[in-house]
Amino acid sequence: MRFRKTILILVLFTLTSTIYGCGFKDIDKRFFVVAMGIDRGSKPNTYRVTLRLAIPSSKIESGEAKTEVESYESPSIAEAVRHLKALVDKELDFGHCRVILFGKTLMETGVADPLRWLSRRRDIAMVAFMGMAEPDAFNILKLHPQSERYPGNALFLSFGSEGTESSFTLTEYLFDWARRQSETGKDGYLPIIRRDIDNNSYRIDRVAFLDKQKLRLCLEPQEAQLFNISAKHFEKSFIAVPYQGTRIVLALSKIKSHVNISNSEAPVVNYYIRASGFLEDSPQYLLEGNAPNIENLLQTEFNSQLEDLLYKIRDAGVDPYGFGLHYLAQYFGRSKEWEYWKKAYPTVSFRVHSRIVIDKSGLIK
């Protein structure tokens, strides 16, 4: 009996001696990173990593959100993050990092290394919002808008559908951007975040296009909205045209499109798009017998603007619409077809065929 007790004690001692702590740290011993910025460093081949850290507060009022911004330069992002841990008194937690920004100078030289680091980190959420900061991510993350109720939420609410929904603001997620960087026949895009004129709010109404390596083109606000309509089918947008000394504004509610590419020596991209909506701003009694003429005017103006945009994007050497991928899918492309498309893309022609329908006058009597 005594021998059995001795054996049991030895077994329990052996089992308990192999159990280690899980390394879990309480929430009050963690710093939650709500936004991250990566810029080109001041020295050659270095990165400047900026983290915006949430500070818990009992006050939930506009302008009362508290954050701490820490920044460090290092030859690699991994080393910079390790050094940043030495500047704070709590463990850094990237599980709530919802915005990742790249500085414009970094985008101009290439973002392959930052993308590799983001993809390898298991605690970086692939649904984080992406953007290009102008002039740099550090100055954007330092901003503290008065409308912010929770740490960093003024930036989060600018993307997706949680807060404002503007046709000038494009939303891009990390998973989609990483996929576009490796996808054949489809290039990436990022919204551009700037400080507003009053320096206390964000301005996000432009978009940047990249090839597989670096920044190629930035669009102005009107062009960014046109891209949002045609490529992203953003329905809360509008088309505005001049008419007899005033403006006609059609608020869109439905958008559909499809693409057909000819297999000729000089391929022609036929872009068919149908949009409908209601008149949000127009002269009185505009639609009395003139609806077809107004629709033709909207279609002619829209076709012209979109064709100009497509040629501008083609001349920059990028393909954010994915015409190359569509060509490969339409003609069962292999490496031979892909090589042909790469040579032909700089000379392809675009023909936009739009159908704009006025559903309602927008008047309430």
Short mmCIF file of C-alpha atoms in Angstrom, two decimals:
data_model
loop_
_atom_site.label_atom_id
_atom_site.label_comp_id
_atom_site.label_asym_id
_atom_site.label_seq_id
_atom_site.Cartn_x
_atom_site.Cartn_y
_atom_site.Cartn_z
CA MET A 1 0.00 0.00 0.00
CA ARG A 2 2.78 2.39 0.94
CA PHE A 3 4.61 1.44 -2.26
CA ARG A 4 1.51 2.38 -4.37
CA LYS A 5 1.23 5.78 -2.66
CA THR A 6 4.89 6.47 -3.34
CA ILE A 7 4.48 5.59 -7.04
CA LEU A 8 1.36 7.80 -7.29
CA ILE A 9 3.17 10.78 -5.72
CA LEU A 10 6.10 10.35 -8.10
CA VAL A 11 3.75 10.22 -11.13
CA LEU A 12 1.89 13.37 -10.02
CA PHE A 13 5.17 15.17 -9.38
CA THR A 14 6.43 14.21 -12.86
CA LEU A 15 3.23 15.38 -14.57
CA THR A 16 3.01 18.71 -12.73
CA SER A 17 6.68 19.47 -13.32
CA THR A 18 6.11 19.41 -17.12
CA ILE A 19 3.27 21.98 -17.01
CA TYR A 20 4.40 25.51 -17.86
CA GLY A 21 2.59 28.83 -17.79
CA CYS A 22 0.72 29.81 -20.98
CA GLY A 23 2.21 33.29 -21.03
CA PHE A 24 -1.21 34.93 -20.81
CA LYS A 25 -1.21 38.52 -19.67
CA ASP A 26 -4.19 40.34 -18.25
CA ILE A 27 -5.89 43.06 -20.24
CA ASP A 28 -4.53 45.77 -17.95
CA LYS A 29 -1.01 44.66 -18.87
CA ARG A 30 -1.55 45.07 -22.63
CA PHE A 31 -1.30 48.02 -25.01
CA PHE A 32 -3.75 47.58 -27.88
CA VAL A 33 -2.40 48.84 -31.21
CA VAL A 34 -5.33 50.46 -33.07
CA ALA A 35 -3.40 51.77 -36.08
CA MET A 36 0.04 51.21 -37.58
CA GLY A 37 2.07 53.32 -40.00
CA ILE A 38 5.16 52.37 -42.00
CA ASP A 39 7.33 55.07 -43.63
CA ARG A 40 10.68 55.16 -45.34
CA GLY A 41 13.31 55.99 -42.70
CA SER A 42 15.59 59.04 -42.69
CA LYS A 43 18.62 56.78 -43.33
CA PRO A 44 19.05 54.54 -46.41
CA ASN A 45 17.38 51.11 -46.22
CA THR A 46 15.52 51.83 -42.98
CA TYR A 47 11.85 51.92 -41.99
CA ARG A 48 10.08 54.24 -39.59
CA VAL A 49 7.34 52.30 -37.79
CA THR A 50 4.64 54.28 -35.95
CA LEU A 51 2.09 52.71 -33.61
CA ARG A 52 -1.03 54.36 -32.24
CA LEU A 53 -1.85 52.78 -28.89
CA ALA A 54 -5.22 52.92 -27.15
CA ILE A 55 -5.32 54.18 -23.55
CA PRO A 56 -8.43 52.95 -21.66
CA SER A 57 -10.59 55.78 -20.30
CA SER A 58 -13.84 55.97 -18.35
CA LYS A 59 -15.02 58.97 -20.42
CA ILE A 60 -16.81 58.16 -23.68
CA GLU A 61 -17.32 61.58 -25.20
CA SER A 62 -16.23 63.22 -28.42
CA GLY A 63 -12.65 64.40 -28.16
CA GLU A 64 -12.03 62.49 -24.91
CA ALA A 65 -10.44 59.40 -26.50
CA LYS A 66 -6.82 59.02 -25.35
CA THR A 67 -4.07 57.50 -27.41
CA GLU A 68 -0.30 57.31 -27.33
CA VAL A 69 1.83 57.46 -30.49
CA GLU A 70 5.23 55.76 -30.52
CA SER A 71 7.68 55.72 -33.43
CA TYR A 72 11.04 54.09 -34.12
CA GLU A 73 13.45 53.71 -37.05
CA SER A 74 15.21 50.45 -37.82
CA PRO A 75 16.62 48.46 -40.77
CA SER A 76 13.60 46.13 -40.60
CA ILE A 77 10.00 46.36 -39.40
CA ALA A 78 10.43 43.39 -37.08
CA GLU A 79 13.37 45.07 -35.31
CA ALA A 80 11.48 48.36 -35.04
CA VAL A 81 8.53 46.65 -33.35
CA ARG A 82 10.87 44.94 -30.87
CA HIS A 83 12.45 48.29 -30.05
CA LEU A 84 9.03 49.91 -29.63
CA LYS A 85 8.31 47.40 -26.87
CA ALA A 86 11.12 49.00 -24.90
CA LEU A 87 9.35 52.39 -25.06
CA VAL A 88 6.14 51.24 -23.34
CA ASP A 89 5.35 49.50 -20.06
CA LYS A 90 2.81 46.98 -21.40
CA GLU A 91 2.81 44.14 -23.93
CA LEU A 92 1.92 45.26 -27.47
CA ASP A 93 -1.19 43.54 -28.85
CA PHE A 94 -1.86 43.82 -32.63
CA GLY A 95 -5.15 41.91 -32.50
CA HIS A 96 -7.18 45.16 -32.66
CA CYS A 97 -5.07 46.91 -35.31
CA ARG A 98 -7.71 47.95 -37.85
CA VAL A 99 -5.79 50.45 -40.00
CA ILE A 100 -2.39 50.04 -41.65
CA LEU A 101 -0.91 53.01 -43.51
CA PHE A 102 2.07 53.28 -45.86
CA GLY A 103 3.85 56.59 -46.39
CA LYS A 104 3.95 57.96 -49.93
CA THR A 105 7.76 57.86 -50.19
CA LEU A 106 7.74 54.20 -49.19
CA MET A 107 5.09 53.44 -51.83
CA GLU A 108 7.25 55.09 -54.49
CA THR A 109 10.15 52.72 -53.75
CA GLY A 110 8.24 49.49 -53.15
CA VAL A 111 6.34 47.75 -50.38
CA ALA A 112 7.27 44.10 -50.90
CA ASP A 113 9.09 43.78 -47.54
CA PRO A 114 6.31 45.42 -45.43
CA LEU A 115 3.72 43.18 -47.11
CA ARG A 116 5.80 40.11 -46.32
CA TRP A 117 5.99 41.11 -42.64
CA LEU A 118 2.25 41.81 -42.43
CA SER A 119 1.42 38.47 -44.04
CA ARG A 120 3.64 36.49 -41.68
CA ARG A 121 2.41 38.00 -38.41
CA ARG A 122 -0.30 35.73 -37.02
CA ASP A 123 -1.78 38.52 -34.88
CA ILE A 124 -2.30 40.98 -37.78
CA ALA A 125 -5.96 40.75 -38.88
CA MET A 126 -6.31 40.26 -42.64
CA VAL A 127 -9.49 42.39 -42.57
CA ALA A 128 -7.53 45.47 -41.48
CA PHE A 129 -8.10 48.57 -43.63
CA MET A 130 -5.23 49.68 -45.86
CA GLY A 131 -4.30 53.16 -47.04
CA MET A 132 -1.54 55.42 -48.33
CA ALA A 133 -0.70 58.36 -46.06
CA GLU A 134 0.32 61.66 -47.60
CA PRO A 135 2.87 63.04 -46.86
CA ASP A 136 3.65 60.25 -44.35
CA ALA A 137 2.00 57.88 -41.91
CA PHE A 138 3.58 59.46 -38.81
CA ASN A 139 1.85 62.83 -39.34
CA ILE A 140 -1.48 61.15 -40.07
CA LEU A 141 -1.38 58.95 -36.97
CA LYS A 142 -0.45 61.92 -34.75
CA LEU A 143 -3.74 63.60 -35.63
CA HIS A 144 -6.36 63.59 -32.86
CA PRO A 145 -9.77 64.62 -34.30
CA GLN A 146 -12.29 66.17 -31.92
CA SER A 147 -15.00 63.79 -33.17
CA GLU A 148 -13.13 60.73 -31.89
CA ARG A 149 -15.06 58.96 -29.11
CA TYR A 150 -12.99 55.75 -28.97
CA PRO A 151 -9.24 55.53 -29.64
CA GLY A 152 -8.72 55.65 -33.39
CA ASN A 153 -12.37 55.31 -34.36
CA ALA A 154 -12.41 58.50 -36.46
CA LEU A 155 -10.14 56.70 -38.92
CA PHE A 156 -11.98 53.35 -38.73
CA LEU A 157 -15.37 54.94 -39.42
CA SER A 158 -14.10 56.51 -42.63
CA PHE A 159 -13.89 53.06 -44.25
CA GLY A 160 -16.37 50.22 -44.71
CA SER A 161 -20.02 50.87 -43.91
CA GLU A 162 -19.86 51.46 -40.14
CA GLY A 163 -19.65 55.25 -40.35
CA THR A 164 -19.69 57.65 -43.27
CA GLU A 165 -20.23 56.18 -46.74
CA SER A 166 -18.73 58.50 -49.34
CA SER A 167 -18.45 57.73 -53.03
CA PHE A 168 -15.06 59.48 -53.03
CA THR A 169 -13.61 57.12 -50.38
CA LEU A 170 -12.49 53.67 -51.44
CA THR A 171 -12.13 50.85 -48.94
CA GLU A 172 -9.38 48.28 -49.30
CA TYR A 173 -8.67 45.35 -46.97
CA LEU A 174 -5.31 43.76 -46.30
CA PHE A 175 -6.40 40.35 -47.63
CA ASP A 176 -7.58 41.80 -50.97
CA TRP A 177 -4.55 44.04 -51.36
CA ALA A 178 -2.14 41.14 -50.67
CA ARG A 179 -4.03 39.01 -53.18
CA ARG A 180 -3.86 41.71 -55.86
CA GLN A 181 -0.10 42.04 -55.32
CA SER A 182 0.36 38.42 -56.41
CA GLU A 183 -2.61 38.01 -58.79
CA THR A 184 -1.86 37.71 -62.52
CA GLY A 185 -3.73 40.36 -64.53
CA LYS A 186 -4.98 42.48 -61.61
CA ASP A 187 -3.20 45.33 -59.81
CA GLY A 188 -3.79 46.93 -56.41
CA TYR A 189 -5.16 50.27 -55.25
CA LEU A 190 -5.18 52.13 -51.94
CA PRO A 191 -7.16 55.13 -50.66
CA ILE A 192 -5.03 58.23 -49.97
CA ILE A 193 -5.38 59.71 -46.46
CA ARG A 194 -4.43 63.38 -46.00
CA ARG A 195 -4.85 65.97 -43.26
CA ASP A 196 -7.69 68.37 -43.91
CA ILE A 197 -7.07 72.09 -44.33
CA ASP A 198 -7.90 72.75 -40.68
CA ASN A 199 -5.30 70.09 -39.72
CA ASN A 200 -7.66 68.39 -37.31
CA SER A 201 -9.54 65.92 -39.49
CA TYR A 202 -8.89 63.42 -42.27
CA ARG A 203 -9.45 63.95 -45.98
CA ILE A 204 -9.90 60.70 -47.94
CA ASP A 205 -11.06 61.47 -51.46
CA ARG A 206 -8.24 60.27 -53.71
CA VAL A 207 -6.93 56.85 -54.72
CA ALA A 208 -3.47 55.47 -55.57
CA PHE A 209 -2.70 52.67 -58.02
CA LEU A 210 0.28 50.33 -57.79
CA ASP A 211 1.78 47.71 -60.04
CA LYS A 212 3.32 44.65 -58.42
CA GLN A 213 6.18 46.75 -57.07
CA LYS A 214 5.46 50.42 -56.43
CA LEU A 215 3.23 53.47 -56.85
CA ARG A 216 2.27 54.36 -60.42
CA LEU A 217 -0.68 56.77 -60.42
CA CYS A 218 -2.81 58.95 -58.10
CA LEU A 219 -6.34 60.01 -59.11
CA GLU A 220 -8.09 63.26 -58.27
CA PRO A 221 -11.39 63.16 -56.28
CA GLN A 222 -13.73 63.17 -59.33
CA GLU A 223 -11.72 60.40 -60.98
CA ALA A 224 -11.67 58.43 -57.72
CA GLN A 225 -15.47 58.53 -57.60
CA LEU A 226 -15.70 57.40 -61.22
CA PHE A 227 -13.44 54.45 -60.41
CA ASN A 228 -15.59 53.68 -57.37
CA ILE A 229 -18.71 53.61 -59.57
CA SER A 230 -17.33 51.59 -62.45
CA ALA A 231 -14.97 49.15 -60.68
CA LYS A 232 -16.52 48.82 -57.20
CA HIS A 233 -20.19 49.41 -58.13
CA PHE A 234 -20.56 51.86 -55.23
CA GLU A 235 -24.27 52.64 -55.29
CA LYS A 236 -24.39 55.71 -53.02
CA SER A 237 -22.72 57.88 -55.64
CA PHE A 238 -23.87 60.39 -58.22
CA ILE A 239 -23.41 61.63 -61.78
CA ALA A 240 -23.46 65.40 -62.39
CA VAL A 241 -23.57 67.15 -65.77
CA PRO A 242 -24.04 70.80 -66.79
CA TYR A 243 -27.42 71.62 -68.37
CA GLN A 244 -28.59 75.00 -69.65
CA GLY A 245 -26.56 77.01 -67.19
CA THR A 246 -27.27 74.78 -64.19
CA ARG A 247 -26.39 71.29 -62.94
CA ILE A 248 -28.23 67.98 -63.12
CA VAL A 249 -27.32 65.56 -60.32
CA LEU A 250 -28.46 61.94 -60.59
CA ALA A 251 -28.14 59.99 -57.31
CA LEU A 252 -27.40 56.37 -58.22
CA SER A 253 -29.08 53.43 -56.52
CA LYS A 254 -28.23 50.44 -58.77
CA ILE A 255 -25.11 49.73 -60.83
CA LYS A 256 -24.23 46.68 -62.92
CA SER A 257 -21.45 46.11 -65.43
CA HIS A 258 -19.76 43.46 -67.52
CA VAL A 259 -16.73 43.35 -69.80
CA ASN A 260 -16.07 41.79 -73.19
CA ILE A 261 -12.60 41.81 -74.75
CA SER A 262 -12.05 41.09 -78.43
CA ASN A 263 -9.29 38.66 -79.42
CA SER A 264 -8.03 40.74 -82.32
CA GLU A 265 -4.48 41.88 -83.03
CA ALA A 266 -5.24 45.13 -81.20
CA PRO A 267 -7.74 44.06 -78.46
CA VAL A 268 -10.78 46.24 -77.80
CA VAL A 269 -12.22 46.33 -74.27
CA ASN A 270 -15.99 46.83 -74.41
CA TYR A 271 -17.22 48.01 -71.00
CA TYR A 272 -20.99 47.74 -70.54
CA ILE A 273 -22.46 49.50 -67.52
CA ARG A 274 -26.07 50.11 -66.47
CA ALA A 275 -26.95 52.56 -63.71
CA SER A 276 -30.24 53.90 -62.41
CA GLY A 277 -31.28 56.42 -59.79
CA PHE A 278 -33.29 59.54 -59.08
CA LEU A 279 -32.74 63.23 -59.74
CA GLU A 280 -31.43 64.86 -56.59
CA ASP A 281 -30.83 68.27 -58.13
CA SER A 282 -32.29 69.63 -61.38
CA PRO A 283 -34.29 72.56 -62.78
CA GLN A 284 -38.05 72.54 -62.17
CA TYR A 285 -40.23 70.63 -64.67
CA LEU A 286 -37.10 69.11 -66.23
CA LEU A 287 -38.61 65.71 -66.99
CA GLU A 288 -41.75 66.85 -68.78
CA GLY A 289 -41.14 65.08 -72.09
CA ASN A 290 -37.34 65.43 -71.84
CA ALA A 291 -36.43 62.27 -69.92
CA PRO A 292 -34.88 60.41 -72.94
CA ASN A 293 -32.86 63.49 -73.88
CA ILE A 294 -31.62 63.90 -70.32
CA GLU A 295 -30.65 60.22 -70.15
CA ASN A 296 -28.76 60.53 -73.46
CA LEU A 297 -26.93 63.58 -72.13
CA LEU A 298 -25.93 61.68 -68.97
CA GLN A 299 -24.80 58.65 -70.98
CA THR A 300 -22.70 60.71 -73.40
CA GLU A 301 -20.96 62.56 -70.57
CA PHE A 302 -20.41 59.38 -68.54
CA ASN A 303 -18.98 57.46 -71.55
CA SER A 304 -16.54 60.27 -72.29
CA GLN A 305 -15.35 60.60 -68.67
CA LEU A 306 -14.92 56.86 -68.14
CA GLU A 307 -13.04 56.33 -71.41
CA ASP A 308 -10.64 59.15 -70.49
CA LEU A 309 -10.08 57.50 -67.09
CA LEU A 310 -9.46 54.06 -68.60
CA TYR A 311 -6.87 55.43 -71.02
CA LYS A 312 -5.17 57.33 -68.18
CA ILE A 313 -4.92 54.15 -66.10
CA ARG A 314 -3.69 52.13 -69.11
CA ASP A 315 -0.98 54.69 -69.89
CA ALA A 316 0.25 54.45 -66.27
CA GLY A 317 0.88 50.73 -66.79
CA VAL A 318 -1.54 49.43 -64.15
CA ASP A 319 -4.70 47.35 -64.35
CA PRO A 320 -6.82 47.78 -61.19
CA TYR A 321 -9.98 46.74 -63.09
CA GLY A 322 -8.49 43.30 -63.78
CA PHE A 323 -8.88 43.39 -67.57
CA GLY A 324 -5.87 41.07 -67.90
CA LEU A 325 -7.44 38.52 -65.58
CA HIS A 326 -10.71 38.82 -67.50
CA TYR A 327 -8.87 38.25 -70.79
CA LEU A 328 -7.22 35.09 -69.44
CA ALA A 329 -10.58 33.82 -68.16
CA GLN A 330 -12.35 34.58 -71.47
CA TYR A 331 -9.75 32.91 -73.67
CA PHE A 332 -8.59 30.12 -71.30
CA GLY A 333 -5.26 31.81 -70.93
CA ARG A 334 -1.97 30.12 -70.26
CA SER A 335 1.51 31.61 -70.22
CA LYS A 336 1.41 32.23 -74.00
CA GLU A 337 -1.83 34.27 -73.77
CA TRP A 338 -0.54 36.18 -70.75
CA GLU A 339 2.63 37.19 -72.59
CA TYR A 340 0.49 38.33 -75.53
CA TRP A 341 -1.78 40.40 -73.24
CA LYS A 342 1.17 42.12 -71.53
CA LYS A 343 2.46 43.25 -74.92
CA ALA A 344 -1.00 44.27 -76.17
CA TYR A 345 -2.29 46.11 -73.05
CA PRO A 346 -0.47 49.43 -73.72
CA THR A 347 -2.29 49.63 -77.08
CA VAL A 348 -5.78 48.31 -76.23
CA SER A 349 -8.80 50.50 -77.04
CA PHE A 350 -11.72 51.12 -74.70
CA ARG A 351 -15.36 51.53 -75.67
CA VAL A 352 -17.78 52.35 -72.87
CA HIS A 353 -21.45 51.52 -73.45
CA SER A 354 -23.50 52.98 -70.63
CA ARG A 355 -27.24 52.86 -70.00
CA ILE A 356 -28.34 55.52 -67.54
CA VAL A 357 -31.97 55.29 -66.38
CA ILE A 358 -33.86 57.94 -64.39
CA ASP A 359 -36.16 55.94 -62.11
CA LYS A 360 -37.75 58.86 -60.27
CA SER A 361 -37.84 62.62 -60.39
CA GLY A 362 -36.99 62.85 -56.69
CA LEU A 363 -39.86 65.28 -56.04
CA ILE A 364 -42.25 64.89 -53.10
CA LYS A 365 -45.57 66.73 -53.29
#
